[in-house]
CSV table of C-alpha atoms in Angstrom, one decimal:
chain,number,residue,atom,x,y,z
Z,1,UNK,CA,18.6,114.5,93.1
Z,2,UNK,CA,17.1,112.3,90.4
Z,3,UNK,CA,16.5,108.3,91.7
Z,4,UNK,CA,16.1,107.1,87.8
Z,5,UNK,CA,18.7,104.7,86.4
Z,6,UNK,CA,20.6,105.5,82.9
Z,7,UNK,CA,20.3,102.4,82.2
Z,8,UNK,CA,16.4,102.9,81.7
Z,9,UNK,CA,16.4,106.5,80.1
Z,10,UNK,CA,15.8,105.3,77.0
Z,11,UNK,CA,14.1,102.1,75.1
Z,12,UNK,CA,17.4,101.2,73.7
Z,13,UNK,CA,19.3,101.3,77.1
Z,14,UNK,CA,16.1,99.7,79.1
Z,15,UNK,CA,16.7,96.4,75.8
Z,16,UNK,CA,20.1,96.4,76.6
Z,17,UNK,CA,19.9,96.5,80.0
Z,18,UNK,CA,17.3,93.9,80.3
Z,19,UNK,CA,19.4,91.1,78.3
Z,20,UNK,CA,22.2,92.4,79.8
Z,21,UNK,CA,20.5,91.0,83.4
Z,22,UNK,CA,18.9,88.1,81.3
Z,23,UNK,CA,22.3,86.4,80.7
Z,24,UNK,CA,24.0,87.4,83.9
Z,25,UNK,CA,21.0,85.5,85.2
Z,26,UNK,CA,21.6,82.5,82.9
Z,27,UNK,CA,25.1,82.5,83.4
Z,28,UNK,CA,24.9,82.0,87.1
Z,29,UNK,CA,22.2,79.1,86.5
Z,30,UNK,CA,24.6,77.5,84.1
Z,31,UNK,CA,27.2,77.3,86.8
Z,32,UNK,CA,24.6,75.8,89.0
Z,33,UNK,CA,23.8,73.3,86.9
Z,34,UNK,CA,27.5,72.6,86.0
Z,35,UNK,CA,28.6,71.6,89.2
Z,36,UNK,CA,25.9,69.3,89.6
Z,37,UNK,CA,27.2,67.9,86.4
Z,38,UNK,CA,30.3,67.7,87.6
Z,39,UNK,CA,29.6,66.4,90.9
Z,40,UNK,CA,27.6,63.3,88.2
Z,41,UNK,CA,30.8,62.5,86.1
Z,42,UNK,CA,33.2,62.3,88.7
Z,43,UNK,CA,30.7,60.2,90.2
Z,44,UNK,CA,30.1,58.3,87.0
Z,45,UNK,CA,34.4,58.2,86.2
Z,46,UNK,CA,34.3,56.1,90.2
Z,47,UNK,CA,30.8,54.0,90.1
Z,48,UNK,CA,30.6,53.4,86.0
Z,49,UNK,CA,29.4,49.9,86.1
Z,50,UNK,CA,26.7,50.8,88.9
Z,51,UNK,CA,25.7,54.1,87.3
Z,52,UNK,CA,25.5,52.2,83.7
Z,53,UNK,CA,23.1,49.5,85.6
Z,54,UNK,CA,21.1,52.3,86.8
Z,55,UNK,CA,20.6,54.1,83.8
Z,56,UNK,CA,19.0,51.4,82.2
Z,57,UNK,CA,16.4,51.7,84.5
Z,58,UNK,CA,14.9,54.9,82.8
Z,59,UNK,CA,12.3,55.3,80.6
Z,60,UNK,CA,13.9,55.9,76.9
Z,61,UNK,CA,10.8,56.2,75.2
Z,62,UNK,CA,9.4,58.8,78.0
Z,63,UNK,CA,13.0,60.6,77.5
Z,64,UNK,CA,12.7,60.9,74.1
Z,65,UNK,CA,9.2,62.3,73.9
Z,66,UNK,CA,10.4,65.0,75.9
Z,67,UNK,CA,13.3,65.6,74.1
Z,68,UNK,CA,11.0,66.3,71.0
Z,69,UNK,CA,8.6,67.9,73.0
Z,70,UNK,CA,10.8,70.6,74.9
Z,71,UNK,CA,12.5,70.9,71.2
Z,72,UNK,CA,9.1,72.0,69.7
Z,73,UNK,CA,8.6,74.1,72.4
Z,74,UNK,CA,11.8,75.9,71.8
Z,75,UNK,CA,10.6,76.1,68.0
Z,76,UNK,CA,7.1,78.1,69.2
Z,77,UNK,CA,9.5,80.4,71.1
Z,78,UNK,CA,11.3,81.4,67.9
Z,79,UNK,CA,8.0,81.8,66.2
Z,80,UNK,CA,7.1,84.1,69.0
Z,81,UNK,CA,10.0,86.0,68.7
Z,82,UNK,CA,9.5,86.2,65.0
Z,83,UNK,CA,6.1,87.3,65.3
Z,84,UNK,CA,6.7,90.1,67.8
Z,85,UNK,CA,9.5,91.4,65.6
Z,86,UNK,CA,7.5,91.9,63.2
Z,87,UNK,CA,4.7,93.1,65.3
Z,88,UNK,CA,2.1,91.0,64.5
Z,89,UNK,CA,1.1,90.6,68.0
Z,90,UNK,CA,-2.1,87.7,67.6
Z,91,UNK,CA,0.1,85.3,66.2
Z,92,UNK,CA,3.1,86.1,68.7
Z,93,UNK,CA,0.3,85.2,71.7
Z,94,UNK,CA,-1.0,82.4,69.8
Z,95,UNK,CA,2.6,81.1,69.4
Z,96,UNK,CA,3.7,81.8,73.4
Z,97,UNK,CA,0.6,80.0,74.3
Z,98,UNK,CA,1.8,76.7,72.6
Z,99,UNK,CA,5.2,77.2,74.1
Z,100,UNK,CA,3.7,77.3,77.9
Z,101,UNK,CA,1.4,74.4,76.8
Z,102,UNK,CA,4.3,72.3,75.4
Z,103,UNK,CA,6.2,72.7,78.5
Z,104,UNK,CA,3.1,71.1,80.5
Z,105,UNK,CA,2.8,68.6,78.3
Z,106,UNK,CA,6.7,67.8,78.9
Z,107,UNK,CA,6.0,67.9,83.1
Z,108,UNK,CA,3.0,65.9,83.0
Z,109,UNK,CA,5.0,63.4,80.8
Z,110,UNK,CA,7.7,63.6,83.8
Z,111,UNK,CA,5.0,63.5,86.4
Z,112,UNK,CA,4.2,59.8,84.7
Z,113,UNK,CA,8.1,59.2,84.8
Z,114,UNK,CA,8.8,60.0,88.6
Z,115,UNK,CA,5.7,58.2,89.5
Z,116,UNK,CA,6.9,54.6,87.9
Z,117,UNK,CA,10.5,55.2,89.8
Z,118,UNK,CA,8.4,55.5,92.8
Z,119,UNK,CA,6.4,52.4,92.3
Z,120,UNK,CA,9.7,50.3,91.0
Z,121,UNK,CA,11.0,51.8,94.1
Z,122,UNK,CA,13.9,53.6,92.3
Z,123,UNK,CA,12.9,57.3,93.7
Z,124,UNK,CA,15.7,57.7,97.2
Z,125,UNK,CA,14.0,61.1,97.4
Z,126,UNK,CA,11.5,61.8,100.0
Z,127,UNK,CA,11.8,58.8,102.6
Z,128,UNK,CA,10.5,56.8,99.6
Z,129,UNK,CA,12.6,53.1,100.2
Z,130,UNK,CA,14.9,52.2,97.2
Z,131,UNK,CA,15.0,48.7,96.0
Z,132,UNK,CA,17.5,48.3,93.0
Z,133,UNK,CA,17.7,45.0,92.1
Z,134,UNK,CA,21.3,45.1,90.1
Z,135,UNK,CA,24.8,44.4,92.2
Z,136,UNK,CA,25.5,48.0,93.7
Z,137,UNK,CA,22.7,49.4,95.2
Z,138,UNK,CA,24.6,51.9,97.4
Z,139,UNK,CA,25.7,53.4,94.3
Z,140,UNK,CA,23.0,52.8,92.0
Z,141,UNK,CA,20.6,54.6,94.5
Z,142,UNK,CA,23.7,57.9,94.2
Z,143,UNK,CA,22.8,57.7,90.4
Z,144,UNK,CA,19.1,58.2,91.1
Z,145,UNK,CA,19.2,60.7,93.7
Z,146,UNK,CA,21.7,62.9,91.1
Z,147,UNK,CA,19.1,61.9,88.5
Z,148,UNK,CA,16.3,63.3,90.6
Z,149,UNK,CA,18.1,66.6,91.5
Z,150,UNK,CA,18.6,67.5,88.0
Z,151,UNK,CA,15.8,66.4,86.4
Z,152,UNK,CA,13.5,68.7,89.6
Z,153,UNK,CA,15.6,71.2,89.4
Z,154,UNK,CA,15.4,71.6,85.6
Z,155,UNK,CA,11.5,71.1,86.2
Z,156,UNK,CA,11.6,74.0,88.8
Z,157,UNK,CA,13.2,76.5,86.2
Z,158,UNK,CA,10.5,75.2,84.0
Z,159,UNK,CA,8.0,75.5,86.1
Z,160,UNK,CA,9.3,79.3,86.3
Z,161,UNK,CA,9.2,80.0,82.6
Z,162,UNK,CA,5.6,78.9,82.0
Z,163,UNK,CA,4.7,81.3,84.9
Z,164,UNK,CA,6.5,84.1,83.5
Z,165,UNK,CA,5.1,83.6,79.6
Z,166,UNK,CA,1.6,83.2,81.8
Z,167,UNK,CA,1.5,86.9,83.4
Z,168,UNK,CA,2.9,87.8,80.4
Z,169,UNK,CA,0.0,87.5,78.0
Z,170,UNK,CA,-2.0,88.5,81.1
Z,171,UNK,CA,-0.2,91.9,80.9
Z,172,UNK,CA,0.0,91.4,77.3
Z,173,UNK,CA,-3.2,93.9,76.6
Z,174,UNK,CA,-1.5,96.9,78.6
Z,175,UNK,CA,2.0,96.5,77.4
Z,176,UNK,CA,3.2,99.1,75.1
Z,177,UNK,CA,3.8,97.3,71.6
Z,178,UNK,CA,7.5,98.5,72.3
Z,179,UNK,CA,7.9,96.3,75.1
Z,180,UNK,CA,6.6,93.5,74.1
Z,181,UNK,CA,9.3,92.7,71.9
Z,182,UNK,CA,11.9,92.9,74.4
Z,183,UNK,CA,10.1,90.6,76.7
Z,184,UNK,CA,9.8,88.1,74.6
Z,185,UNK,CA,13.3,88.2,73.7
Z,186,UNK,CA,14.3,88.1,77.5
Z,187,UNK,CA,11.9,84.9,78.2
Z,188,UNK,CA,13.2,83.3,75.4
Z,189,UNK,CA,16.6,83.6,75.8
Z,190,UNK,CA,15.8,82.0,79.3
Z,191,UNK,CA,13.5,79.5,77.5
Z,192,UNK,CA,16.5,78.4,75.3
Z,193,UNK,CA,18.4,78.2,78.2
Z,194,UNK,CA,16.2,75.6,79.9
Z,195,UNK,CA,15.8,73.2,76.4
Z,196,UNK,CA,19.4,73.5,76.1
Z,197,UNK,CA,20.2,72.3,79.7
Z,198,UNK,CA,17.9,69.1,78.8
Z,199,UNK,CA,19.8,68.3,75.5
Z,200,UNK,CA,22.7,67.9,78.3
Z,201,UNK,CA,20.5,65.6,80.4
Z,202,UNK,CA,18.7,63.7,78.2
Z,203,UNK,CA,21.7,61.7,76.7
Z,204,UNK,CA,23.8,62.0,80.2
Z,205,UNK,CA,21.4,60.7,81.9
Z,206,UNK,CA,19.5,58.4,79.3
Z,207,UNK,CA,21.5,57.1,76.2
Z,208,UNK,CA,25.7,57.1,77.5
Z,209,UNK,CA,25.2,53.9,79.0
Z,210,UNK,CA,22.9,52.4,75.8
């Protein structure tokens, strides 16, 4: 009795069937990240005026930098996708490479964020203290710990795509041209993904209460 999947008996099937698990996969991290969101504006609808005073507390200009960054990285990921469709391979490596730099660049510039909440004392994460200085602490420090949760957890799945695009141009010499194609498709779907969850946080978190 044969053990091999239809799904894979042929490169067509094996496409489909790979962004077929690629947005079952991003669907389910889109719920995740919903209900945090959720959890944030019916948070926000109770605490407005403490969640507003928090928010000022952010760094706009760090925000927007990796806003344009993370968007530019997304723009290498079409060129990618472009490149390998057209199989020209070098500048479809050349063009994942940027992508995977870019989203360095955007967690070092985070790094720099998180570390002046933790010296303002505005980082309730880690037994760190929490010294907000407006009139509702209690709920100014529930704005920062949602703020943290996304903003790591969006740094997590990150995190993830860089390693994936990473033993992916170290496989990339002994992967048949005909896969190539449909990996790149799969990690940028995912990639997409990730920007687009940002464009959500960026003004939720940074510019509604601006």
């Amino acid at each position: 009795m044969s053990t091999e999947s239809v799904a894979f008996d042929t490169k067509a099937r094996e496409k489909a069937a790979d962004t077929f698990g690629m947005w079952v996969f991003i669907g389910s991290e889109a719920m995740l990240f919903g209900a945090i969101l959720l959890v944030f504006f019916f948070a926000r609808s109770s605490y407005g005026p403490a969640f507003a005073a928090a928010s000022q507390h952010l760094s706009l200009p760090l925000g927007t930098l990796n806003t344009a960054v993370l968007l530019t990285s997304s723009f290498a990921m079409a060129l990618a996708h472009m490149f390998t469709a057209s199989r020209r391979w070098r500048p479809a490596v050349w063009a994942l490479i940027c992508t995977a730099l870019l989203g360095i660049v955007f967690l070092f510039v985070k790094a720099i964020e998180y570390g002046r909440e933790f010296e303002e004392g505005l980082a309730p994460v880690l037994g760190a203290p929490f010294n907000f200085p407006g009139p509702d602490p209690a709920h100014a420090e529930f704005f920062f710990a949602l703020y943290f949760a996304m903003t790591s957890l969006h740094a997590l799945h990150l995190i993830c795509g860089i390693a994936v695009i990473a033993g992916m141009l170290l496989l990339w010499p002994r992967t048949a041209e005909a896969s190539r194609a449909h990996r790149v498709q799969a990690i940028g779907l995912y990639w997409h993904f990730v920007d687009i969850v940002w464009v959500f946080l960026f003004p939720v978190l940074y510019l509604i209460n601006r």
